[in-house]
Coordinates of C-alpha atoms in Angstrom, one line a residue:
X1 CA -8.5 10.3 -15.1
X2 CA -5.2 10.1 -13.2
X3 CA -1.9 10.7 -15.0
X4 CA 0.0 8.7 -12.4
X5 CA 2.1 6.0 -13.9
X6 CA 1.0 2.4 -13.0
X7 CA 3.2 -0.6 -12.9
X8 CA 3.2 -4.4 -12.9
X9 CA 4.7 -5.4 -9.6
X10 CA 6.7 -8.6 -9.2
X11 CA 8.0 -9.4 -5.7
X12 CA 9.4 -12.4 -3.9
X13 CA 11.8 -13.5 -1.2
X14 CA 15.5 -14.2 -1.9
X15 CA 18.1 -15.5 0.5
X16 CA 19.2 -11.9 1.3
X17 CA 15.6 -10.5 1.8
X18 CA 12.6 -9.2 0.0
X19 CA 12.8 -8.1 -3.7
X20 CA 10.2 -5.9 -5.4
X21 CA 10.4 -4.8 -9.1
X22 CA 8.0 -2.2 -10.6
X23 CA 7.7 -2.9 -14.3
X24 CA 6.1 -0.5 -16.8
X25 CA 5.1 -3.2 -19.2
X26 CA 3.9 -6.8 -19.0
X27 CA 7.0 -7.9 -21.1
X28 CA 9.4 -6.4 -18.5
X29 CA 7.4 -8.1 -15.7
X30 CA 7.6 -11.4 -17.6
X31 CA 11.4 -10.9 -17.9
X32 CA 11.6 -10.2 -14.2
X33 CA 9.5 -13.3 -13.4
X34 CA 11.8 -15.5 -15.5
X35 CA 14.9 -14.0 -13.8
X36 CA 13.3 -14.5 -10.3
X37 CA 12.6 -18.1 -11.2
X38 CA 16.1 -18.7 -12.5
X39 CA 17.6 -17.2 -9.3
X40 CA 15.4 -19.4 -7.1
X41 CA 13.4 -16.6 -5.6
X42 CA 10.6 -17.9 -3.3
X43 CA 7.0 -16.8 -2.8
X44 CA 6.8 -14.8 -6.0
X45 CA 3.7 -12.6 -6.4
X46 CA 2.6 -10.7 -9.5
X47 CA 0.2 -7.7 -9.4
X48 CA -1.3 -6.0 -12.4
X49 CA -1.4 -2.2 -12.7
X50 CA -4.7 -2.1 -10.8
X51 CA -3.1 -4.0 -7.9
X52 CA -4.9 -7.2 -8.5
X53 CA -3.1 -10.6 -8.4
X54 CA -2.0 -11.9 -11.8
X55 CA -1.2 -15.5 -12.6
X56 CA 2.1 -16.5 -14.3
X57 CA 0.0 -17.8 -17.2
X58 CA -1.9 -14.6 -17.7
X59 CA 1.4 -12.6 -17.4
X60 CA 2.9 -14.8 -20.1
X61 CA 0.1 -14.1 -22.5
X62 CA 0.3 -10.4 -21.8
X63 CA 4.1 -10.3 -21.9
X64 CA 4.4 -12.1 -25.2
X65 CA 2.2 -9.5 -27.0
X66 CA 4.3 -6.9 -28.9
X67 CA 4.3 -3.4 -27.5
X68 CA 3.4 -0.6 -29.9
X69 CA 6.2 1.9 -30.4
X70 CA 4.0 4.7 -29.4
X71 CA 3.5 3.1 -25.9
X72 CA 7.3 2.9 -25.4
X73 CA 7.9 6.6 -26.3
X74 CA 5.0 7.9 -24.2

């Protein structure tokens, strides 16, 4: 098993160029998605930690779940 940290990736295109955020939790990825939407970022894509496309609806479900304190500390 690899100990490499895996991230949710939220990326898109803004007026000044491409933006990519690597988020350690689904909640942070959801916050990033909301900020991108508010800032009118275009062509937003979301990838799960395995690199597979994730829908906004699926991220919303994952991002609304509370994160255990042990996961934040680790």
